[in-house]
């Protein structure tokens, strides 16, 4: 389990809520930082949805290029966190 | 011809029916509304440039999904995944397709039926969805992340195929307001040619945006009436255009021997079909073209005008469209004009565009099955005193019906339905 500071935790909760919204029927307990969206059952469109909705909820505008390297939810949260801190 | 020789083509029957529209959710709701001459037309908007009247469906996805999940948990979960964040016409379409498939005994659990074809009738179905996304982009926001997948009409083909586990041929077919006819014509050809044994035809709901609503009004094609009381329906002297209706309608067509082999009950027979162009691209109706389409469909069915009990008219509700259709009917039926009855579900459902032909086929099946003819709610003074319009619902047996469908672009189509 990756430990989280409060800001990271806040962003992760937003991402998690969107994963649950997009991946209908998923058990929220399976959505952890170590997992990738693909592992959780997301297809290419689902992944875009999760990222876009999370950025919108956080009031961020994140260039798509910055998200290409994200291997799991921890990477995604880190990118979002970097923008949130600006 | 040798009477013992086999028929050149197999009989094409209808084994499943589905409907979601202004009359309610489910084919029985449509049949009940028709039997009661109950119109779904009401005031839906107001404004100097937008038509006030419409016939929207009250369909809401959530209770439908919950109901499906209660009966078929796996299919319900699949539908919930499929129908999240999609244009509204896809919601209605998948629900109607599911109903028709289930009546026909088809679905992912029906052995030997995975080759079922899917034809979605209609083009430019998600205009309202596109309009909303254009607004987002113009305001500097992202489009809906699913837009690239679901804006296309063909999305509905894939959605139906995925829900029901079908892997046969599939496509969309468009012919403006005759799209339903075009799709049924295409399916009829596939079945007769032996391409498939069964095929679902989904008349898709048409999701006009405010752009189309204004554009049809600008053309004088949409009824300008501000209230239901002011409305002149199709073939009424006060007719001044169509009222837009919202409906998805589906039928399963099947080679008769294949349907019977599965123990499925045929609900009617698609005995003849025709789809013709008029060498013109515009909205004007043409009496000659309409006459040709009706005669060709009758010839394909091997029937004469005097064999028909009912015409389910295209009934555009515009003065030019209604007058042309009356003239074409007088020519085709001539001496048989006193025998055949005429009605049009558009008077009650509104003009549902892409699905109109399939709605009319469902209406004929309901009348054949129920032994009644539906009347009109907005027909006070007919423009033609030779045609025998059904004014109020009455009991009558229908063994053969002609279903007309015409569309902008010079499309003239006709179908012949017979009792099973």
GROMACS .gro file of C-alpha atoms in nm, chain B:
model
  420
   87UNK     CA    1  -4.587  -2.247  -6.355
   88UNK     CA    2  -4.578  -2.599  -6.217
   89UNK     CA    3  -4.788  -2.583  -5.899
   90UNK     CA    4  -4.556  -2.840  -5.740
   91UNK     CA    5  -4.244  -2.626  -5.800
   92UNK     CA    6  -4.096  -2.469  -5.489
   93UNK     CA    7  -4.150  -2.098  -5.436
   94UNK     CA    8  -3.852  -1.900  -5.569
   95UNK     CA    9  -3.805  -1.714  -5.242
   96UNK     CA   10  -3.877  -1.810  -4.882
   97UNK     CA   11  -4.159  -1.634  -4.698
   98UNK     CA   12  -4.032  -1.360  -4.468
   99UNK     CA   13  -4.217  -1.337  -4.137
  100UNK     CA   14  -4.201  -1.102  -3.842
  101UNK     CA   15  -4.134  -1.286  -3.519
  102UNK     CA   16  -4.049  -1.006  -3.275
  103UNK     CA   17  -4.174  -0.653  -3.205
  104UNK     CA   18  -4.040  -0.374  -2.988
  105UNK     CA   19  -4.135  -0.010  -2.931
  106UNK     CA   20  -4.028   0.282  -2.714
  107UNK     CA   21  -4.195   0.612  -2.791
  108UNK     CA   22  -4.455   0.872  -2.707
  109UNK     CA   23  -4.724   0.607  -2.669
  110UNK     CA   24  -4.522   0.442  -2.394
  111UNK     CA   25  -4.255   0.178  -2.347
  112UNK     CA   26  -4.324  -0.157  -2.508
  113UNK     CA   27  -4.515  -0.275  -2.812
  114UNK     CA   28  -4.831  -0.341  -2.604
  115UNK     CA   29  -4.834   0.029  -2.506
  116UNK     CA   30  -4.831   0.127  -2.875
  117UNK     CA   31  -5.109  -0.123  -2.955
  118UNK     CA   32  -5.322   0.010  -2.667
  119UNK     CA   33  -5.272   0.374  -2.773
  120UNK     CA   34  -5.371   0.292  -3.132
  121UNK     CA   35  -5.681   0.102  -3.022
  122UNK     CA   36  -5.788   0.407  -2.817
  123UNK     CA   37  -5.695   0.665  -3.086
  124UNK     CA   38  -5.476   0.817  -2.816
  125UNK     CA   39  -5.243   1.087  -2.945
  126UNK     CA   40  -4.902   1.147  -2.787
  127UNK     CA   41  -4.885   1.497  -2.934
  128UNK     CA   42  -4.856   1.779  -2.681
  129UNK     CA   43  -4.701   2.120  -2.631
  130UNK     CA   44  -4.327   2.071  -2.573
  131UNK     CA   45  -4.164   2.403  -2.659
  132UNK     CA   46  -4.245   2.757  -2.731
  133UNK     CA   47  -4.083   3.038  -2.912
  134UNK     CA   48  -4.116   3.234  -3.229
  135UNK     CA   49  -3.905   2.997  -3.442
  136UNK     CA   50  -3.931   2.654  -3.279
  137UNK     CA   51  -4.238   2.430  -3.332
  138UNK     CA   52  -4.451   2.418  -3.016
  139UNK     CA   53  -4.586   2.065  -3.058
  140UNK     CA   54  -4.409   1.733  -3.029
  141UNK     CA   55  -4.465   1.373  -2.925
  142UNK     CA   56  -4.167   1.287  -2.704
  143UNK     CA   57  -4.112   0.956  -2.530
  144UNK     CA   58  -4.121   0.961  -2.151
  145UNK     CA   59  -3.860   0.681  -2.148
  146UNK     CA   60  -3.602   0.702  -1.870
  147UNK     CA   61  -3.311   0.456  -1.883
  148UNK     CA   62  -3.271   0.387  -1.511
  149UNK     CA   63  -3.602   0.215  -1.433
  150UNK     CA   64  -3.576   0.021  -1.758
  151UNK     CA   65  -3.224  -0.097  -1.667
  152UNK     CA   66  -3.335  -0.189  -1.316
  153UNK     CA   67  -3.630  -0.386  -1.455
  154UNK     CA   68  -3.406  -0.570  -1.699
  155UNK     CA   69  -3.150  -0.649  -1.429
  156UNK     CA   70  -3.425  -0.791  -1.207
  157UNK     CA   71  -3.525  -1.044  -1.475
  158UNK     CA   72  -3.195  -1.098  -1.657
  159UNK     CA   73  -2.906  -0.993  -1.427
  160UNK     CA   74  -2.622  -1.058  -1.673
  161UNK     CA   75  -2.795  -0.885  -1.964
  162UNK     CA   76  -2.894  -0.599  -1.732
  163UNK     CA   77  -2.533  -0.541  -1.628
  164UNK     CA   78  -2.423  -0.552  -1.990
  165UNK     CA   79  -2.692  -0.300  -2.088
  166UNK     CA   80  -2.590  -0.070  -1.804
  167UNK     CA   81  -2.230  -0.066  -1.926
  168UNK     CA   82  -2.336  -0.017  -2.287
  169UNK     CA   83  -2.580   0.264  -2.229
  170UNK     CA   84  -2.382   0.488  -1.995
  171UNK     CA   85  -2.308   0.827  -2.148
  172UNK     CA   86  -2.457   0.768  -2.495
  173UNK     CA   87  -2.694   0.978  -2.709
  174UNK     CA   88  -3.058   0.937  -2.617
  175UNK     CA   89  -3.161   0.766  -2.946
  176UNK     CA   90  -2.930   0.475  -2.852
  177UNK     CA   91  -3.114   0.428  -2.519
  178UNK     CA   92  -3.451   0.400  -2.688
  179UNK     CA   93  -3.308   0.190  -2.970
  180UNK     CA   94  -3.143  -0.071  -2.754
  181UNK     CA   95  -3.457  -0.101  -2.537
  182UNK     CA   96  -3.679  -0.151  -2.843
  183UNK     CA   97  -3.434  -0.399  -2.999
  184UNK     CA   98  -3.418  -0.598  -2.675
  185UNK     CA   99  -3.797  -0.624  -2.659
  186UNK     CA  100  -3.822  -0.746  -3.020
  187UNK     CA  101  -3.538  -0.995  -2.973
  188UNK     CA  102  -3.693  -1.137  -2.657
  189UNK     CA  103  -4.035  -1.180  -2.817
  190UNK     CA  104  -3.865  -1.368  -3.099
  191UNK     CA  105  -3.685  -1.587  -2.845
  192UNK     CA  106  -3.346  -1.443  -2.940
  193UNK     CA  107  -3.054  -1.331  -2.729
  194UNK     CA  108  -2.709  -1.439  -2.617
  195UNK     CA  109  -2.858  -1.756  -2.468
  196UNK     CA  110  -3.053  -1.869  -2.776
  197UNK     CA  111  -2.851  -2.146  -2.945
  198UNK     CA  112  -2.782  -2.122  -3.317
  199UNK     CA  113  -2.889  -1.760  -3.351
  200UNK     CA  114  -2.557  -1.574  -3.318
  201UNK     CA  115  -2.561  -1.509  -3.695
  202UNK     CA  116  -2.861  -1.276  -3.664
  203UNK     CA  117  -2.816  -0.958  -3.868
  204UNK     CA  118  -2.873  -0.603  -3.745
  205UNK     CA  119  -2.988  -0.313  -3.960
  206UNK     CA  120  -3.039   0.027  -3.802
  207UNK     CA  121  -3.269   0.255  -3.999
  208UNK     CA  122  -3.176   0.620  -4.011
  209UNK     CA  123  -2.897   0.870  -4.058
  210UNK     CA  124  -2.788   1.170  -3.852
  211UNK     CA  125  -2.966   1.032  -3.547
  212UNK     CA  126  -2.768   1.208  -3.272
  213UNK     CA  127  -2.795   1.566  -3.395
  214UNK     CA  128  -2.894   1.693  -3.051
  215UNK     CA  129  -2.591   1.524  -2.893
  216UNK     CA  130  -2.367   1.681  -3.159
  217UNK     CA  131  -2.524   2.022  -3.097
  218UNK     CA  132  -2.448   1.997  -2.724
  219UNK     CA  133  -2.090   1.895  -2.793
  220UNK     CA  134  -2.043   2.176  -3.042
  221UNK     CA  135  -2.156   2.410  -2.765
  222UNK     CA  136  -1.894   2.268  -2.528
  223UNK     CA  137  -1.613   2.303  -2.783
  224UNK     CA  138  -1.719   2.657  -2.877
  225UNK     CA  139  -1.707   2.742  -2.506
  226UNK     CA  140  -1.350   2.613  -2.485
  227UNK     CA  141  -1.431   2.285  -2.311
  228UNK     CA  142  -1.360   1.927  -2.421
  229UNK     CA  143  -1.624   1.736  -2.613
  230UNK     CA  144  -1.779   1.438  -2.438
  231UNK     CA  145  -1.496   1.182  -2.417
  232UNK     CA  146  -1.717   0.918  -2.577
  233UNK     CA  147  -1.812   1.142  -2.869
  234UNK     CA  148  -1.575   0.984  -3.123
  235UNK     CA  149  -1.732   0.644  -3.058
  236UNK     CA  150  -2.099   0.725  -3.010
  237UNK     CA  151  -2.173   1.021  -3.241
  238UNK     CA  152  -2.194   0.782  -3.538
  239UNK     CA  153  -2.529   0.618  -3.614
  240UNK     CA  154  -2.345   0.289  -3.657
  241UNK     CA  155  -2.278   0.293  -3.281
  242UNK     CA  156  -2.632   0.161  -3.238
  243UNK     CA  157  -2.555  -0.136  -3.464
  244UNK     CA  158  -2.261  -0.231  -3.245
  245UNK     CA  159  -2.454  -0.170  -2.922
  246UNK     CA  160  -2.738  -0.402  -3.027
  247UNK     CA  161  -2.490  -0.663  -3.150
  248UNK     CA  162  -2.297  -0.654  -2.821
  249UNK     CA  163  -2.606  -0.667  -2.600
  250UNK     CA  164  -2.756  -0.964  -2.781
  251UNK     CA  165  -2.434  -1.143  -2.871
  252UNK     CA  166  -2.496  -1.132  -3.246
  253UNK     CA  167  -2.217  -1.167  -3.504
  254UNK     CA  168  -2.403  -1.163  -3.836
  255UNK     CA  169  -2.398  -0.883  -4.094
  256UNK     CA  170  -2.488  -0.534  -3.979
  257UNK     CA  171  -2.507  -0.178  -4.105
  258UNK     CA  172  -2.711   0.141  -4.102
  259UNK     CA  173  -2.945   0.233  -4.386
  260UNK     CA  174  -3.067   0.584  -4.455
  261UNK     CA  175  -3.341   0.719  -4.681
  262UNK     CA  176  -3.464   1.026  -4.487
  263UNK     CA  177  -3.822   0.972  -4.367
  264UNK     CA  178  -3.829   0.646  -4.566
  265UNK     CA  179  -3.532   0.504  -4.372
  266UNK     CA  180  -3.748   0.247  -4.192
  267UNK     CA  181  -3.877   0.125  -4.526
  268UNK     CA  182  -3.524   0.115  -4.669
  269UNK     CA  183  -3.399  -0.095  -4.378
  270UNK     CA  184  -3.692  -0.337  -4.401
  271UNK     CA  185  -3.637  -0.360  -4.777
  272UNK     CA  186  -3.268  -0.440  -4.719
  273UNK     CA  187  -3.346  -0.705  -4.457
  274UNK     CA  188  -3.613  -0.856  -4.682
  275UNK     CA  189  -3.354  -0.886  -4.960
  276UNK     CA  190  -3.099  -1.047  -4.726
  277UNK     CA  191  -3.352  -1.305  -4.610
  278UNK     CA  192  -3.478  -1.385  -4.957
  279UNK     CA  193  -3.121  -1.411  -5.088
  280UNK     CA  194  -3.026  -1.650  -4.809
  281UNK     CA  195  -2.763  -1.415  -4.661
  282UNK     CA  196  -2.917  -1.456  -4.315
  283UNK     CA  197  -3.203  -1.655  -4.163
  284UNK     CA  198  -3.304  -1.372  -3.933
  285UNK     CA  199  -3.235  -1.004  -3.902
  286UNK     CA  200  -3.339  -0.735  -3.657
  287UNK     CA  201  -3.444  -0.403  -3.808
  288UNK     CA  202  -3.425  -0.114  -3.566
  289UNK     CA  203  -3.604   0.204  -3.667
  290UNK     CA  204  -3.394   0.444  -3.466
  291UNK     CA  205  -3.529   0.741  -3.277
  292UNK     CA  206  -3.428   1.070  -3.435
  293UNK     CA  207  -3.274   1.321  -3.194
  294UNK     CA  208  -3.322   1.654  -3.366
  295UNK     CA  209  -3.128   1.949  -3.232
  296UNK     CA  210  -3.272   2.300  -3.221
  297UNK     CA  211  -3.100   2.351  -3.558
  298UNK     CA  212  -3.314   2.089  -3.734
  299UNK     CA  213  -3.627   2.203  -3.547
  300UNK     CA  214  -3.578   2.557  -3.677
  301UNK     CA  215  -3.472   2.444  -4.023
  302UNK     CA  216  -3.784   2.231  -4.081
  303UNK     CA  217  -3.999   2.516  -3.949
  304UNK     CA  218  -3.822   2.756  -4.185
  305UNK     CA  219  -3.906   2.527  -4.476
  306UNK     CA  220  -4.271   2.517  -4.376
  307UNK     CA  221  -4.253   2.140  -4.323
  308UNK     CA  222  -4.320   2.150  -3.947
  309UNK     CA  223  -4.668   2.225  -3.816
  310UNK     CA  224  -4.683   2.583  -3.683
  311UNK     CA  225  -4.980   2.516  -3.451
  312UNK     CA  226  -4.927   2.657  -3.101
  313UNK     CA  227  -5.173   2.419  -2.934
  314UNK     CA  228  -5.313   2.071  -2.991
  315UNK     CA  229  -5.658   2.221  -3.053
  316UNK     CA  230  -5.521   2.424  -3.343
  317UNK     CA  231  -5.346   2.126  -3.501
  318UNK     CA  232  -5.465   1.985  -3.829
  319UNK     CA  233  -5.329   1.631  -3.859
  320UNK     CA  234  -5.241   1.445  -4.178
  321UNK     CA  235  -5.514   1.466  -4.444
  322UNK     CA  236  -5.707   1.729  -4.245
  323UNK     CA  237  -5.798   2.051  -4.424
  324UNK     CA  238  -5.601   2.245  -4.162
  325UNK     CA  239  -5.280   2.038  -4.217
  326UNK     CA  240  -4.975   2.261  -4.231
  327UNK     CA  241  -4.682   2.028  -4.161
  328UNK     CA  242  -4.565   1.744  -3.941
  329UNK     CA  243  -4.533   1.720  -3.566
  330UNK     CA  244  -4.202   1.563  -3.464
  331UNK     CA  245  -4.242   1.244  -3.263
  332UNK     CA  246  -3.981   1.045  -3.075
  333UNK     CA  247  -3.983   0.668  -3.110
  334UNK     CA  248  -3.758   0.369  -3.163
  335UNK     CA  249  -3.927   0.067  -3.318
  336UNK     CA  250  -3.786  -0.277  -3.387
  337UNK     CA  251  -3.891  -0.595  -3.562
  338UNK     CA  252  -3.722  -0.929  -3.607
  339UNK     CA  253  -3.760  -1.059  -3.962
  340UNK     CA  254  -3.709  -1.427  -4.014
  341UNK     CA  255  -3.731  -1.690  -4.286
  342UNK     CA  256  -4.060  -1.858  -4.201
  343UNK     CA  257  -3.922  -2.213  -4.190
  344UNK     CA  258  -3.641  -2.101  -3.955
  345UNK     CA  259  -3.885  -1.924  -3.725
  346UNK     CA  260  -4.117  -2.222  -3.710
  347UNK     CA  261  -3.824  -2.460  -3.653
  348UNK     CA  262  -3.743  -2.264  -3.336
  349UNK     CA  263  -4.106  -2.273  -3.228
  350UNK     CA  264  -4.143  -1.898  -3.273
  351UNK     CA  265  -4.487  -1.758  -3.357
  352UNK     CA  266  -4.500  -1.549  -3.678
  353UNK     CA  267  -4.686  -1.222  -3.615
  354UNK     CA  268  -4.717  -1.125  -3.979
  355UNK     CA  269  -4.554  -1.167  -4.317
  356UNK     CA  270  -4.352  -0.908  -4.510
  357UNK     CA  271  -4.487  -1.015  -4.847
  358UNK     CA  272  -4.355  -0.737  -5.070
  359UNK     CA  273  -4.127  -0.436  -5.063
  360UNK     CA  274  -4.014  -0.163  -5.299
  361UNK     CA  275  -3.781   0.135  -5.271
  362UNK     CA  276  -3.737   0.376  -5.562
  363UNK     CA  277  -3.573   0.708  -5.639
  364UNK     CA  278  -3.736   0.993  -5.824
  365UNK     CA  279  -3.442   1.152  -6.005
  366UNK     CA  280  -3.467   1.461  -5.785
  367UNK     CA  281  -3.300   1.546  -5.457
  368UNK     CA  282  -3.545   1.785  -5.294
  369UNK     CA  283  -3.845   1.759  -5.061
  370UNK     CA  284  -4.120   1.771  -5.325
  371UNK     CA  285  -4.347   1.466  -5.338
  372UNK     CA  286  -4.422   1.306  -5.674
  373UNK     CA  287  -4.747   1.126  -5.753
  374UNK     CA  288  -4.590   0.912  -6.027
  375UNK     CA  289  -4.309   0.791  -5.802
  376UNK     CA  290  -4.546   0.709  -5.519
  377UNK     CA  291  -4.772   0.517  -5.758
  378UNK     CA  292  -4.473   0.323  -5.897
  379UNK     CA  293  -4.354   0.226  -5.549
  380UNK     CA  294  -4.697   0.100  -5.442
  381UNK     CA  295  -4.745  -0.100  -5.764
  382UNK     CA  296  -4.400  -0.253  -5.740
  383UNK     CA  297  -4.451  -0.361  -5.377
  384UNK     CA  298  -4.788  -0.514  -5.468
  385UNK     CA  299  -4.630  -0.697  -5.763
  386UNK     CA  300  -4.354  -0.833  -5.538
  387UNK     CA  301  -4.623  -0.964  -5.302
  388UNK     CA  302  -4.824  -1.110  -5.589
  389UNK     CA  303  -5.130  -0.913  -5.480
  390UNK     CA  304  -5.373  -0.680  -5.658
  391UNK     CA  305  -5.498  -0.353  -5.506
  392UNK     CA  306  -5.837  -0.516  -5.447
  393UNK     CA  307  -5.671  -0.774  -5.219
  394UNK     CA  308  -5.579  -0.509  -4.964
  395UNK     CA  309  -5.785  -0.416  -4.659
  396UNK     CA  310  -5.577  -0.129  -4.527
  397UNK     CA  311  -5.334   0.140  -4.633
  398UNK     CA  312  -5.111   0.277  -4.359
  399UNK     CA  313  -5.034   0.603  -4.534
  400UNK     CA  314  -4.706   0.790  -4.520
  401UNK     CA  315  -4.911   1.098  -4.427
  402UNK     CA  316  -4.647   1.369  -4.410
  403UNK     CA  317  -4.905   1.618  -4.286
  404UNK     CA  318  -4.788   1.883  -4.532
  405UNK     CA  319  -5.046   2.002  -4.785
  406UNK     CA  320  -4.824   1.901  -5.081
  407UNK     CA  321  -4.735   1.562  -4.933
  408UNK     CA  322  -5.089   1.468  -4.834
  409UNK     CA  323  -5.239   1.579  -5.167
  410UNK     CA  324  -4.981   1.383  -5.367
  411UNK     CA  325  -5.038   1.068  -5.162
  412UNK     CA  326  -5.417   1.093  -5.200
  413UNK     CA  327  -5.376   1.131  -5.576
  414UNK     CA  328  -5.140   0.832  -5.594
  415UNK     CA  329  -5.377   0.619  -5.384
  416UNK     CA  330  -5.672   0.712  -5.609
  417UNK     CA  331  -5.470   0.597  -5.912
  418UNK     CA  332  -5.350   0.270  -5.762
  419UNK     CA  333  -5.676   0.166  -5.603
  420UNK     CA  334  -5.916   0.305  -5.866
  421UNK     CA  335  -6.214   0.066  -5.853
  422UNK     CA  336  -6.101  -0.079  -5.520
  423UNK     CA  337  -6.101   0.262  -5.351
  424UNK     CA  338  -6.435   0.195  -5.185
  425UNK     CA  339  -6.302  -0.122  -5.026
  426UNK     CA  340  -5.968  -0.025  -4.879
  427UNK     CA  341  -5.944   0.173  -4.555
  428UNK     CA  342  -5.679   0.439  -4.494
  429UNK     CA  343  -5.519   0.553  -4.170
  430UNK     CA  344  -5.179   0.673  -4.050
  431UNK     CA  345  -5.013   0.629  -3.711
  432UNK     CA  346  -4.835   0.966  -3.753
  433UNK     CA  347  -5.161   1.131  -3.650
  434UNK     CA  348  -5.114   0.973  -3.307
  435UNK     CA  349  -4.736   0.920  -3.273
  436UNK     CA  350  -4.615   1.228  -3.458
  437UNK     CA  351  -4.364   1.193  -3.740
  438UNK     CA  352  -4.083   0.983  -3.599
  439UNK     CA  353  -3.865   1.012  -3.914
  440UNK     CA  354  -3.604   0.736  -3.916
  441UNK     CA  355  -3.835   0.494  -3.738
  442UNK     CA  356  -4.161   0.598  -3.908
  443UNK     CA  357  -4.175   0.299  -4.143
  444UNK     CA  358  -4.110   0.050  -3.865
  445UNK     CA  359  -4.367   0.222  -3.641
  446UNK     CA  360  -4.622   0.189  -3.923
  447UNK     CA  361  -4.539  -0.182  -3.963
  448UNK     CA  362  -4.592  -0.233  -3.588
  449UNK     CA  363  -4.921  -0.044  -3.616
  450UNK     CA  364  -5.039  -0.278  -3.894
  451UNK     CA  365  -4.936  -0.586  -3.696
  452UNK     CA  366  -5.126  -0.454  -3.392
  453UNK     CA  367  -5.435  -0.399  -3.604
  454UNK     CA  368  -5.413  -0.744  -3.767
  455UNK     CA  369  -5.363  -0.912  -3.431
  456UNK     CA  370  -5.622  -0.708  -3.243
  457UNK     CA  371  -5.890  -0.709  -3.515
  458UNK     CA  372  -5.928  -0.333  -3.513
  459UNK     CA  373  -5.842  -0.029  -3.722
  460UNK     CA  374  -5.701   0.276  -3.549
  461UNK     CA  375  -5.851   0.615  -3.612
  462UNK     CA  376  -5.721   0.969  -3.603
  463UNK     CA  377  -5.721   1.227  -3.325
  464UNK     CA  378  -5.645   1.530  -3.542
  465UNK     CA  379  -5.855   1.465  -3.854
  466UNK     CA  380  -6.171   1.675  -3.848
  467UNK     CA  381  -6.231   1.744  -4.218
  468UNK     CA  382  -6.051   1.518  -4.469
  469UNK     CA  383  -5.906   1.677  -4.781
  470UNK     CA  384  -6.028   1.384  -4.993
  471UNK     CA  385  -6.381   1.247  -4.990
  472UNK     CA  386  -6.304   0.939  -5.201
  473UNK     CA  387  -6.053   0.778  -4.968
  474UNK     CA  388  -6.213   0.591  -4.679
  475UNK     CA  389  -6.020   0.724  -4.381
  476UNK     CA  390  -6.069   0.555  -4.047
  477UNK     CA  391  -6.193   0.845  -3.835
  478UNK     CA  392  -6.233   0.662  -3.501
  479UNK     CA  393  -6.109   0.318  -3.403
  480UNK     CA  394  -6.336   0.039  -3.519
  481UNK     CA  395  -6.341  -0.340  -3.520
  482UNK     CA  396  -6.234  -0.489  -3.852
  483UNK     CA  397  -6.029  -0.782  -3.980
  484UNK     CA  398  -5.714  -0.698  -4.176
  485UNK     CA  399  -5.549  -0.967  -4.385
  486UNK     CA  400  -5.332  -0.751  -4.610
  487UNK     CA  401  -5.200  -0.397  -4.569
  488UNK     CA  402  -4.989  -0.156  -4.771
  489UNK     CA  403  -4.748   0.068  -4.581
  490UNK     CA  404  -4.623   0.381  -4.761
  491UNK     CA  405  -4.307   0.573  -4.680
  492UNK     CA  406  -4.165   0.872  -4.864
  493UNK     CA  407  -3.858   1.082  -4.792
  494UNK     CA  408  -3.681   1.401  -4.890
  495UNK     CA  409  -3.437   1.318  -5.168
  496UNK     CA  410  -3.695   1.156  -5.393
  497UNK     CA  411  -3.739   0.835  -5.194
  498UNK     CA  412  -4.067   0.649  -5.251
  499UNK     CA  413  -4.115   0.318  -5.075
  500UNK     CA  414  -4.394   0.075  -5.000
  501UNK     CA  415  -4.428  -0.250  -4.806
  502UNK     CA  416  -4.699  -0.516  -4.818
  503UNK     CA  417  -4.782  -0.696  -4.494
  504UNK     CA  418  -5.007  -0.998  -4.473
  505UNK     CA  419  -5.151  -1.190  -4.180
  506UNK     CA  420  -4.938  -1.487  -4.069
   0.00000   0.00000   0.00000
